[in-house]
mmCIF file of C-alpha atoms and ligand atoms in Angstrom:
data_model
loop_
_atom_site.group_PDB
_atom_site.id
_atom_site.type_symbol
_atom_site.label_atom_id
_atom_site.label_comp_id
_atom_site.label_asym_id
_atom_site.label_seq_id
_atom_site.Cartn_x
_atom_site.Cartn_y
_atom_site.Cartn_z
ATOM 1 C CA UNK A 73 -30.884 -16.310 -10.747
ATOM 2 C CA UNK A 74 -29.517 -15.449 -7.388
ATOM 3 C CA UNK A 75 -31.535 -12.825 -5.636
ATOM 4 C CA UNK A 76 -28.308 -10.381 -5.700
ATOM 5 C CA UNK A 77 -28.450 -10.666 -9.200
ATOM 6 C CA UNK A 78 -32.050 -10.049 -8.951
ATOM 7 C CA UNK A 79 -31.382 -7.164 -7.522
ATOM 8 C CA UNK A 80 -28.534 -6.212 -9.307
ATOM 9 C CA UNK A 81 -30.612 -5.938 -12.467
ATOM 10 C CA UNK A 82 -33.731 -3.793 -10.845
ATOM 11 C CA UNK A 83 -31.227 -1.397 -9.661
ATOM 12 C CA UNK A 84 -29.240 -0.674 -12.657
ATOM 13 C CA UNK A 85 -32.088 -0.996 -14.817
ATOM 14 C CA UNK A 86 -33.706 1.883 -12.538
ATOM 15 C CA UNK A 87 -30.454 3.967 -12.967
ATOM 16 C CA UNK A 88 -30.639 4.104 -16.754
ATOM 17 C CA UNK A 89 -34.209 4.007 -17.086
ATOM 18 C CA UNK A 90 -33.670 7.598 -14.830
ATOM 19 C CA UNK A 91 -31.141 8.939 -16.860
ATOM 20 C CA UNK A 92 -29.089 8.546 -13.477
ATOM 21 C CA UNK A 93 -25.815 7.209 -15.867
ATOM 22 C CA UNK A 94 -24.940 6.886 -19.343
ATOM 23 C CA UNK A 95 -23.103 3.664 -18.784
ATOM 24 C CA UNK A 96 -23.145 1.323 -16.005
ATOM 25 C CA UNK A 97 -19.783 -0.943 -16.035
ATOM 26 C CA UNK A 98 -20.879 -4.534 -14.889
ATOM 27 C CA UNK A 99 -20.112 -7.930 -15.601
ATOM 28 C CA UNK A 100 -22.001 -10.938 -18.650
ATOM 29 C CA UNK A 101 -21.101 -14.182 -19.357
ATOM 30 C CA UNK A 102 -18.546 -14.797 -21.011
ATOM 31 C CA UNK A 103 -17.395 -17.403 -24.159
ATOM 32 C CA UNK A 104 -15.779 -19.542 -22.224
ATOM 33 C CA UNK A 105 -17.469 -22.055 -19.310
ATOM 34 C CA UNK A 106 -16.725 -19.943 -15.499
ATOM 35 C CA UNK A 107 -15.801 -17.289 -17.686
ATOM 36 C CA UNK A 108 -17.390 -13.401 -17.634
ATOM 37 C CA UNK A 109 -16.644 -10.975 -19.625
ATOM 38 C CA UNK A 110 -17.090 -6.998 -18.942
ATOM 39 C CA UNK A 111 -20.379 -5.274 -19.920
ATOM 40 C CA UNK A 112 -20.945 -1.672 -20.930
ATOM 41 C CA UNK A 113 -24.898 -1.689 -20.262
ATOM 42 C CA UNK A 114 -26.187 1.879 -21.919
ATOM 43 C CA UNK A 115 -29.539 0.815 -22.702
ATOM 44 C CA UNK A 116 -32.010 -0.492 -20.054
ATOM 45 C CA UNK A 117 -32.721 -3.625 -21.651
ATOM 46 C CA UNK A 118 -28.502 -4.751 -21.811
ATOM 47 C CA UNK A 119 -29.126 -4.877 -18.344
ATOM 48 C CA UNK A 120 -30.974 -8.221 -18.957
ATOM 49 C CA UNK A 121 -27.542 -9.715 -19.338
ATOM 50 C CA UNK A 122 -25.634 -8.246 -16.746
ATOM 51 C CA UNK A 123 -24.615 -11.049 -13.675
ATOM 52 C CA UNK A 124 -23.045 -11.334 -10.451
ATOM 53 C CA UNK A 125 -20.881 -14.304 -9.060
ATOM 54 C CA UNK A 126 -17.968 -15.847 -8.597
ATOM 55 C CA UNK A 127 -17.070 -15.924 -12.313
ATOM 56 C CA UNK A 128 -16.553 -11.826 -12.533
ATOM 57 C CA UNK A 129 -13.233 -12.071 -11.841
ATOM 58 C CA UNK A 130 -12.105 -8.398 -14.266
ATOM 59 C CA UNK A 131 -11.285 -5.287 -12.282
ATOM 60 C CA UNK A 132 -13.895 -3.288 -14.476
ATOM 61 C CA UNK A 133 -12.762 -0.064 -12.857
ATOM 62 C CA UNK A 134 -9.883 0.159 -15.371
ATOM 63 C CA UNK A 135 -12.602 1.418 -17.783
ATOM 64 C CA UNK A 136 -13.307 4.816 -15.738
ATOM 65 C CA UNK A 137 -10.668 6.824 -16.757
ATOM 66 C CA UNK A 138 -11.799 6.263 -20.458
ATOM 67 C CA UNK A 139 -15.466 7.057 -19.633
ATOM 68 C CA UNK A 140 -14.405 10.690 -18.516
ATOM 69 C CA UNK A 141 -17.436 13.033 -19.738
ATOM 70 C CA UNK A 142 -19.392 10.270 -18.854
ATOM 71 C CA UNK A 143 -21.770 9.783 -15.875
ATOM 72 C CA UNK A 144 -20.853 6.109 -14.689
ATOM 73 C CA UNK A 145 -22.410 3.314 -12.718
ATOM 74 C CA UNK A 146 -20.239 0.623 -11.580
ATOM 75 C CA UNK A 147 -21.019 -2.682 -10.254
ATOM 76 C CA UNK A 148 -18.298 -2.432 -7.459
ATOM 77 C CA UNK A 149 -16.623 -5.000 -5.523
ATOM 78 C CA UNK A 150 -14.324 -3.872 -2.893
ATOM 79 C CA UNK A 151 -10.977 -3.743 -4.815
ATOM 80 C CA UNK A 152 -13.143 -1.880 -7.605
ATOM 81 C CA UNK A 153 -14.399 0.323 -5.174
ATOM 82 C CA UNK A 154 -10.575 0.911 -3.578
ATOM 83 C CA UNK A 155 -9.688 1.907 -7.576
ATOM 84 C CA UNK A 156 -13.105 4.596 -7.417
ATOM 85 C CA UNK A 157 -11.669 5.688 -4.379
ATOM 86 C CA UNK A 158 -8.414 5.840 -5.851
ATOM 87 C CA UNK A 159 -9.550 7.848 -8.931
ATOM 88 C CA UNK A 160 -11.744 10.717 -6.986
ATOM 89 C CA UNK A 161 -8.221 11.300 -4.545
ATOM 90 C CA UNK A 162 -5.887 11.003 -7.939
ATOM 91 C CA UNK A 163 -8.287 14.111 -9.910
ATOM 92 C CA UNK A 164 -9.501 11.555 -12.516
ATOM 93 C CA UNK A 165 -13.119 11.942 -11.804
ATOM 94 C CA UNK A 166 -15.306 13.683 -9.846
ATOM 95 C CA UNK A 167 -17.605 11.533 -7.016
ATOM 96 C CA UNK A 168 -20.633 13.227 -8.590
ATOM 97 C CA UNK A 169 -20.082 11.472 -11.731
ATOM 98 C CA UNK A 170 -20.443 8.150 -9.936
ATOM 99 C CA UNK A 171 -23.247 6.148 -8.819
ATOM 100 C CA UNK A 172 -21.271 2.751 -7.285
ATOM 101 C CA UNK A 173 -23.588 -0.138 -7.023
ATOM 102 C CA UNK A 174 -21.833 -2.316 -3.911
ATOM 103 C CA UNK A 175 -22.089 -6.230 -4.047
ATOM 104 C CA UNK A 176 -21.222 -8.589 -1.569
ATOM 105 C CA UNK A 177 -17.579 -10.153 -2.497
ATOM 106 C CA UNK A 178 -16.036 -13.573 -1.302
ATOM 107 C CA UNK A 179 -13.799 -13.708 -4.126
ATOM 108 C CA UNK A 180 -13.215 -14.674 -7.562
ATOM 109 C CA UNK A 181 -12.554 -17.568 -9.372
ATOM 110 C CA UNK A 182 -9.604 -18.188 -10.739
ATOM 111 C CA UNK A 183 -8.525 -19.717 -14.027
ATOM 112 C CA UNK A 184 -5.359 -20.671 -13.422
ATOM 113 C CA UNK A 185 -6.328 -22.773 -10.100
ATOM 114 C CA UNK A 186 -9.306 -24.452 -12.534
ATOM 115 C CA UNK A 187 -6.846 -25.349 -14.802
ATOM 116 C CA UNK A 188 -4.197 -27.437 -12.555
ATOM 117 C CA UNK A 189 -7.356 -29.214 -11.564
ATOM 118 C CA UNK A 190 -8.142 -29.856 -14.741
ATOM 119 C CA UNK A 191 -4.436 -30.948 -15.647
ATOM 120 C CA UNK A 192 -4.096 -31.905 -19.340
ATOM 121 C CA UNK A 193 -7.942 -32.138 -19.637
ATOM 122 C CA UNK A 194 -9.600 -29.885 -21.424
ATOM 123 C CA UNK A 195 -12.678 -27.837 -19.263
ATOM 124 C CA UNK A 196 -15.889 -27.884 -21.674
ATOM 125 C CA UNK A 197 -18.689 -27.436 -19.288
ATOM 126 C CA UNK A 198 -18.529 -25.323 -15.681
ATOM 127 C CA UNK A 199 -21.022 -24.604 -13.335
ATOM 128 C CA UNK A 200 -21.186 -23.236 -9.556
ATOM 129 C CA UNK A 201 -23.498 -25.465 -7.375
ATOM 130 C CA UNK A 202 -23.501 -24.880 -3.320
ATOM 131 C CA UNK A 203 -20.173 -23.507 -3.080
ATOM 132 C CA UNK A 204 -18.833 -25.648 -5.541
ATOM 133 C CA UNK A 205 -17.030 -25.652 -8.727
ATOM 134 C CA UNK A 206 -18.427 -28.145 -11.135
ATOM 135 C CA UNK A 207 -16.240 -28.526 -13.960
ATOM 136 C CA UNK A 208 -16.183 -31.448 -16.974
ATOM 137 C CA UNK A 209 -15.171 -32.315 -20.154
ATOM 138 C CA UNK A 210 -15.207 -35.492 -22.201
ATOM 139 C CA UNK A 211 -15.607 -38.634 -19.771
ATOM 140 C CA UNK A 212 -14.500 -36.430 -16.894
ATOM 141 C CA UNK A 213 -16.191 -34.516 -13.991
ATOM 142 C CA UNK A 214 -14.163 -32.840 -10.937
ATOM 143 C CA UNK A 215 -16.497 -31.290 -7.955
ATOM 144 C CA UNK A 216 -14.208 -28.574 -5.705
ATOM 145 C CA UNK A 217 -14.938 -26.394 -3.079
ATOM 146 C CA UNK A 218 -14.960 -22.556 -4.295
ATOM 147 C CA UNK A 219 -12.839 -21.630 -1.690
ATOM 148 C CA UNK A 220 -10.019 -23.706 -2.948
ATOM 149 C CA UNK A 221 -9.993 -22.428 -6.329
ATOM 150 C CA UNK A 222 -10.449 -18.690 -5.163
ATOM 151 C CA UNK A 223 -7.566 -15.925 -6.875
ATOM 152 C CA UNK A 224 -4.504 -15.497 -4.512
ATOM 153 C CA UNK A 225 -5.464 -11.661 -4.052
ATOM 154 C CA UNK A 226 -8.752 -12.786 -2.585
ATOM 155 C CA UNK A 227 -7.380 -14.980 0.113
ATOM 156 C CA UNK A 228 -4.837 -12.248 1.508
ATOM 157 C CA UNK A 229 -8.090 -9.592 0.496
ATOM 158 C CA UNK A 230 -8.459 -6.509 3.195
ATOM 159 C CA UNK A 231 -11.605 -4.863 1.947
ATOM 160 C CA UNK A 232 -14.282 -7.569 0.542
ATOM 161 C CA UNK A 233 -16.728 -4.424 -0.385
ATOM 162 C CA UNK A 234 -16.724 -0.789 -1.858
ATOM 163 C CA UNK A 235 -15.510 2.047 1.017
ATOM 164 C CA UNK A 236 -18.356 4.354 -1.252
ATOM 165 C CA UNK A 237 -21.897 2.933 -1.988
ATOM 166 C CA UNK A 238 -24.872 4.475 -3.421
ATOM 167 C CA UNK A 239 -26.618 1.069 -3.837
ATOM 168 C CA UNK A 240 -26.176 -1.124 -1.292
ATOM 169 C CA UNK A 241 -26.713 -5.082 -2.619
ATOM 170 C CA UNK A 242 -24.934 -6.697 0.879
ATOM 171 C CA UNK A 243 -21.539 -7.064 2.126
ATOM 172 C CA UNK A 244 -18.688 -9.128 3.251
ATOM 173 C CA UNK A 245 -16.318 -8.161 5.492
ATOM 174 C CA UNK A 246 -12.736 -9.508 5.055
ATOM 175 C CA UNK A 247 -11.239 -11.660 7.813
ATOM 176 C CA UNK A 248 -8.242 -9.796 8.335
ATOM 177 C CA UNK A 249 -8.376 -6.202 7.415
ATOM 178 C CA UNK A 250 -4.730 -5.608 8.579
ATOM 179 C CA UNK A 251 -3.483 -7.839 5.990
ATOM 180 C CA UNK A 252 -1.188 -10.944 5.138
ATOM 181 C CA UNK A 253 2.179 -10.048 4.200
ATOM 182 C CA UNK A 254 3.932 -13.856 5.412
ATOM 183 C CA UNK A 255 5.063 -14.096 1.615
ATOM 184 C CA UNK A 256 6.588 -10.631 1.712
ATOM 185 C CA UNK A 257 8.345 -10.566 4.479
ATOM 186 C CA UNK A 258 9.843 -14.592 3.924
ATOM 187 C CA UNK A 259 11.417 -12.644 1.022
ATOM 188 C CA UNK A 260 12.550 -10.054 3.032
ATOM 189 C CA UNK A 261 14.317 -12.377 5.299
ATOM 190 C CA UNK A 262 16.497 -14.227 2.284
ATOM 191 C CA UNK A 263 19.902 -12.490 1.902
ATOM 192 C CA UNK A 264 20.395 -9.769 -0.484
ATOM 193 C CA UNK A 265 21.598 -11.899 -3.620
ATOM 194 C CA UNK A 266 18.830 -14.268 -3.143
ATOM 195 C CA UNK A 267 16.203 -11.865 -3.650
ATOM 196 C CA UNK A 268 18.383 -10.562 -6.428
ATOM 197 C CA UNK A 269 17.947 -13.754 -7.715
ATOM 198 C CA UNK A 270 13.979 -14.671 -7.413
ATOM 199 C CA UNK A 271 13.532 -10.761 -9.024
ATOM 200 C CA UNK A 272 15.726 -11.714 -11.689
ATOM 201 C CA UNK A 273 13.767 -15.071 -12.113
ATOM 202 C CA UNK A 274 10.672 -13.927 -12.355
ATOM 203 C CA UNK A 275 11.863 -10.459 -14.789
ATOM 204 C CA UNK A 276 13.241 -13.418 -16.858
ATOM 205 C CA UNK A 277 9.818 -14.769 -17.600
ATOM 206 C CA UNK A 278 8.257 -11.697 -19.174
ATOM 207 C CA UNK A 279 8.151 -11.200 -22.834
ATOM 208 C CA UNK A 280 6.844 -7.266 -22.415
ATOM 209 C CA UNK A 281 3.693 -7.521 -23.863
ATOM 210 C CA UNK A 282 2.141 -5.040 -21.124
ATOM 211 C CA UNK A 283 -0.891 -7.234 -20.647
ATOM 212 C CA UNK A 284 -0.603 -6.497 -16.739
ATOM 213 C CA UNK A 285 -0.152 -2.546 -17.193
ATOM 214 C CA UNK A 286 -3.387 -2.617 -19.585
ATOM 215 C CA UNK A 287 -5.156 -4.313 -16.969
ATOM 216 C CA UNK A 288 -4.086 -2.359 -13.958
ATOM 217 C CA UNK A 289 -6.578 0.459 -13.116
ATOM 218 C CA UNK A 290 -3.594 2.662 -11.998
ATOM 219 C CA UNK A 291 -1.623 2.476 -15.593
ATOM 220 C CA UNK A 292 -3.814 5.487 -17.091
ATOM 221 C CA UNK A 293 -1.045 7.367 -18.191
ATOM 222 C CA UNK A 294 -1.925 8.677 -21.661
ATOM 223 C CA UNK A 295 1.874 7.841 -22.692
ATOM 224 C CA UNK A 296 2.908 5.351 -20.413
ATOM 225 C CA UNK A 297 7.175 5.753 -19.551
ATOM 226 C CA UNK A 298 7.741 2.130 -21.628
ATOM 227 C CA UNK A 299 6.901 4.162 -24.753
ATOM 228 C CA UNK A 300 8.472 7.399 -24.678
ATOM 229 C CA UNK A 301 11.298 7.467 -27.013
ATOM 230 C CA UNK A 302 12.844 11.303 -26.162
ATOM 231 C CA UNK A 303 14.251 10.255 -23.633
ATOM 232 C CA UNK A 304 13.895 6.368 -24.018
ATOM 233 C CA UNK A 305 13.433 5.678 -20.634
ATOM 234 C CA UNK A 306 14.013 1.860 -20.796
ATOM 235 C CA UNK A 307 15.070 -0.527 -23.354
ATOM 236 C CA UNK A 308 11.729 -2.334 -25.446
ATOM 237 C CA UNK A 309 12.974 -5.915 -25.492
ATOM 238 C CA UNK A 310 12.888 -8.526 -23.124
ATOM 239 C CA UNK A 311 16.307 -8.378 -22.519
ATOM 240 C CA UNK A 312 16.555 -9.110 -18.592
ATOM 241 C CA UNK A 313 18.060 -5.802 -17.553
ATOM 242 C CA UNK A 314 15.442 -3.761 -19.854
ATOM 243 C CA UNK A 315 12.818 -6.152 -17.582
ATOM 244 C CA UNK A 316 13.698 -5.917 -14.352
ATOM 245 C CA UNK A 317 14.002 -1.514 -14.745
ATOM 246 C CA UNK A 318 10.511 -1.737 -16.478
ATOM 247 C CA UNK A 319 9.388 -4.043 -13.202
ATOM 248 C CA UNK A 320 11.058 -1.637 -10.821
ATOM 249 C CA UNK A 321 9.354 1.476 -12.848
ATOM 250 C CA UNK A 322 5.882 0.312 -12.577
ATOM 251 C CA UNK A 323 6.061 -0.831 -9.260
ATOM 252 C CA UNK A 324 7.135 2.418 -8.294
ATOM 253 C CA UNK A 325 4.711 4.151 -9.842
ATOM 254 C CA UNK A 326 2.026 1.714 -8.227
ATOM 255 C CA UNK A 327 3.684 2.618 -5.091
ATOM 256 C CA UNK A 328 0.692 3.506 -2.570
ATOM 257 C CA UNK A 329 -1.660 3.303 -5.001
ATOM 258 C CA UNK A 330 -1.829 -0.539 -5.569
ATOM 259 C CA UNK A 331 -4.740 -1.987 -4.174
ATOM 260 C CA UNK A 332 -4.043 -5.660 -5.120
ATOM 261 C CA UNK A 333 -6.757 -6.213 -6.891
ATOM 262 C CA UNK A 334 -4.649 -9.105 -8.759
ATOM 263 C CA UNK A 335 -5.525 -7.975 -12.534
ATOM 264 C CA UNK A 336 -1.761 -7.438 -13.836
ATOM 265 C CA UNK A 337 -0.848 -11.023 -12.537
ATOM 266 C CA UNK A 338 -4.090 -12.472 -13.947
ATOM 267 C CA UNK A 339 -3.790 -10.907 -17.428
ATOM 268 C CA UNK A 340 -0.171 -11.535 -17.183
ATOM 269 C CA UNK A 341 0.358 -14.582 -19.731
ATOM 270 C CA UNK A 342 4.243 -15.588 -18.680
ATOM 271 C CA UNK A 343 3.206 -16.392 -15.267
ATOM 272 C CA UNK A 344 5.354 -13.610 -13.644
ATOM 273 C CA UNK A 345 4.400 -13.126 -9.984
ATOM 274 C CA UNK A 346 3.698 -9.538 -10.114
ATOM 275 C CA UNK A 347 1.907 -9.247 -6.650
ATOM 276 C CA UNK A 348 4.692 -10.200 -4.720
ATOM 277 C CA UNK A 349 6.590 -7.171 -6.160
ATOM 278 C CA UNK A 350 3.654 -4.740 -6.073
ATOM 279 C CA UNK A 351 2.473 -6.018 -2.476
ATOM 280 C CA UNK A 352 5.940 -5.624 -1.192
ATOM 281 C CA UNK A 353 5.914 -1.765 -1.618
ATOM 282 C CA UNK A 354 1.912 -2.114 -0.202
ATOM 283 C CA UNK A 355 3.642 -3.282 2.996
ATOM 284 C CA UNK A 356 5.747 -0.651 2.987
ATOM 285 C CA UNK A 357 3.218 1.567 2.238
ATOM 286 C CA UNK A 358 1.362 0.549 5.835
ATOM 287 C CA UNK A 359 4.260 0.034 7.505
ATOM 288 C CA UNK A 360 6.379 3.348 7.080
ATOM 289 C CA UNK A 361 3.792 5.529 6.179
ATOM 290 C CA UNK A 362 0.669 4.389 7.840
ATOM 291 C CA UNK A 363 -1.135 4.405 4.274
ATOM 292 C CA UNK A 364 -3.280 2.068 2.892
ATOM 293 C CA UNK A 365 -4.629 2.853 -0.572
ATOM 294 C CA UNK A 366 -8.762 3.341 -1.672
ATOM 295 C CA UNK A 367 -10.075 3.427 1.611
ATOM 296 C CA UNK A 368 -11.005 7.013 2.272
ATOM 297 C CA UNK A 369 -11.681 9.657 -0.237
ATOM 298 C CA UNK A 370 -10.542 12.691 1.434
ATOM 299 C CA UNK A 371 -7.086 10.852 2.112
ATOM 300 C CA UNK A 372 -4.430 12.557 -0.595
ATOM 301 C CA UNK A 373 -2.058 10.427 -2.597
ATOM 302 C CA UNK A 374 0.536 8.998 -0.631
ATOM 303 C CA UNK A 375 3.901 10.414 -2.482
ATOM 304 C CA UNK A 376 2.053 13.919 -2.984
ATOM 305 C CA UNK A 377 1.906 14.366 0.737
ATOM 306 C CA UNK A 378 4.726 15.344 3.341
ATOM 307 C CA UNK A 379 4.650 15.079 7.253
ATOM 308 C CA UNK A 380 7.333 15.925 9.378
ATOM 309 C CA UNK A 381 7.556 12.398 11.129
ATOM 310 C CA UNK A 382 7.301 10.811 7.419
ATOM 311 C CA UNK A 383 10.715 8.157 7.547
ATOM 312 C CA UNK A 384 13.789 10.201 5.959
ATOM 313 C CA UNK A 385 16.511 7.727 6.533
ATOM 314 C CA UNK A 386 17.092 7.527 2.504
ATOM 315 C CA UNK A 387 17.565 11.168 2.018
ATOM 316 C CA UNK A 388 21.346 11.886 2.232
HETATM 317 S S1 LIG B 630 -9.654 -8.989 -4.083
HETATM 318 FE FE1 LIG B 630 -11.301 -8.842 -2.535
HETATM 319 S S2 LIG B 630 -12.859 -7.521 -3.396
HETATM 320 FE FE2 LIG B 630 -11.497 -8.133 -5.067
HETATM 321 S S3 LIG B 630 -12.478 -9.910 -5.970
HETATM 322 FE FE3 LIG B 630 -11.077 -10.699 -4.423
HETATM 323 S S4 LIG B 630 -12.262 -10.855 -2.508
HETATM 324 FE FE4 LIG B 630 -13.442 -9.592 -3.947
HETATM 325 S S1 LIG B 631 -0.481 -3.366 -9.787
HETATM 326 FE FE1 LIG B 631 -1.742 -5.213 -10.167
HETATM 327 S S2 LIG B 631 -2.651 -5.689 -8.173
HETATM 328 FE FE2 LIG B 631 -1.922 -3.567 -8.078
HETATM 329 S S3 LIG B 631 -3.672 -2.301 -8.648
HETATM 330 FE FE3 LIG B 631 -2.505 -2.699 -10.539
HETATM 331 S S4 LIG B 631 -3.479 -4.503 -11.417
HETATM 332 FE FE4 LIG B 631 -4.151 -4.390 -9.287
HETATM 333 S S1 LIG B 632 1.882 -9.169 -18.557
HETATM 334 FE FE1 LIG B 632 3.569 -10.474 -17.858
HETATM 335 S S2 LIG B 632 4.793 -10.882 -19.688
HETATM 336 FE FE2 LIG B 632 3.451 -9.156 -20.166
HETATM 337 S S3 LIG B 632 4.700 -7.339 -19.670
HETATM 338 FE FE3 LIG B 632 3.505 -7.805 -17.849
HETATM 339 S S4 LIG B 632 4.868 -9.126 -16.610
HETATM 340 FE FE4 LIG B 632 5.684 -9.092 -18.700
#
């Protein structure tokens, strides 16, 4: 056991043992080798299966809105703590309700990247060994570098750890805090049809199961717009127009919220390349607005706020 993890586990144990929080949100193994799954520890001695590494790759926040009531612990890294943040400036709890434990973040695993090393081969066995992924299965063994199989959202990552802390396990601070936007704005280079095209490309891949808006911390909307029937808002099938206005709806409503945490793209099971959409409107976000979302918890949410100087070339 690493001596984070230690660490981890005296803390939170300590929390509930206090009657600090009903629930601390954290991270177990999961089924599946490199795989973790997320843990609800309510009872000090769940804690004895709560870990911390590369393999705890779910944005765990997404459970806060449905602990309301509920005095919560999370094990925060810093796109979890950017969705706490998020939540005390959106209303949906209060700070006091929150004790956020803050571990040191280099990134996640992720599956995808394991699996085109694994090609056709099927992964049975995984381990991390001095920043290395060790994976196998029959008659097989492949040794890579962590840092090569690392989630996309982690390599363009701005904010490695939690902006709030109570409990302070170490942190990393991200490279470049000002972002990398070099995929966003090569699309916003092409010509007008040819981003037409790549949206419609990727809209054409998704079969609307809502896997990424059950995974995104920001889709807490008790009926989300996808479902309302009076007025239907947009079309239920995966019809390519009903797609693309259900991709343009969400992003907008992620507008300036979005923290890029990846989850939507990970859950998503079509492949669609959500991020590129949602981190377009991030850089927009920064750029025209000077706003940069879960960073600061007396900052108010960006499309509730007006200043003078705010960019006004759309309104007619
Ligand atoms: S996006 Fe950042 S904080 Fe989140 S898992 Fe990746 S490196 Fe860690
Ligand atoms: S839209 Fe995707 S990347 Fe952005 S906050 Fe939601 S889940 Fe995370
Ligand atoms: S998870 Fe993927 S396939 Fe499912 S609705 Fe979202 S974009 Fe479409």
């Amino acid at each position: 056991m690493t001596a984070v993890q230690e660490r981890l586990r005296d803390e939170c144990r300590r929390l509930l043992e206090s009657k600090e929080v009903d629930v601390i949100l954290g991270y177990q193994r999961g089924t599946l080798p490199l795989r973790s799954a997320p843990l609800f520890a309510r009872r000090p001695e769940d804690v004895e299966r709560m870990i911390w590494d590369e393999t705890c790759e779910n944005t765990v926040s997404v459970y806060i809105p449905r602990l309301r009531g509920s005095r919560v612990g999370i094990v925060a890294k810093g796109c979890d703590g950017r969705w706490v943040v998020e939540y005390i400036t959106e209303n949906q709890v209060s700070r006091s309700a929150l004790k956020v434990i803050g571990v040191p973040c280099d990134g996640v695993l992720s599956r995808r990247a394991l699996e085109k090393v694994a090609g056709l081969r099927t992964i049975y066995e995984g381990h991390l060994e001095d920043g290395h992924v060790v994976i196998q299965g029959r008659g097989w063994k492949e040794r890579v570098p962590i840092q090569e199989v690392l989630e996309p959202s982690c390599k363009t990552c701005v904010q490695k750890s939690s902006p709030i802390i109570d409990v302070d396990l170490g942190r990393v601070e991200s490279p470049n805090p000002k972002g990398d936007f070099g995929d966003v704005a090569a699309v916003e280079a092409q010509e007008v049809d040819d981003r037409w095209d790549l949206f419609a490309q990727e809209a054409s891949k998704c079969i609307r199961c809502y896997a990424c808006r059950q995974a995104c911390p920001g889709c807490y909307c008790k009926v989300c717009f996808v479902d309302r029937s009076k007025p239907t808002w947009v079309g239920g099938t995966d019809d390519l127009t009903d797609a693309m206005v259900f991709h343009i709806m969400r992003a907008m409503h992620l507008a300036g919220r979005c923290v890029d945490c990846g989850a939507c793209e990970k859950a998503c099971p079509a492949g669609v390349n959500l991020r590129l959409l949602n981190r377009k409107l991030e850089k927009d976000a920064r750029e025209l607005y000077g706003h940069v979302a879960g960073l600061r918890v007396d900052d108010k949410p960006m499309l509730s706020t007006f200043r003078p100087n705010d960019p006004g070339d759309f309104i007619m």
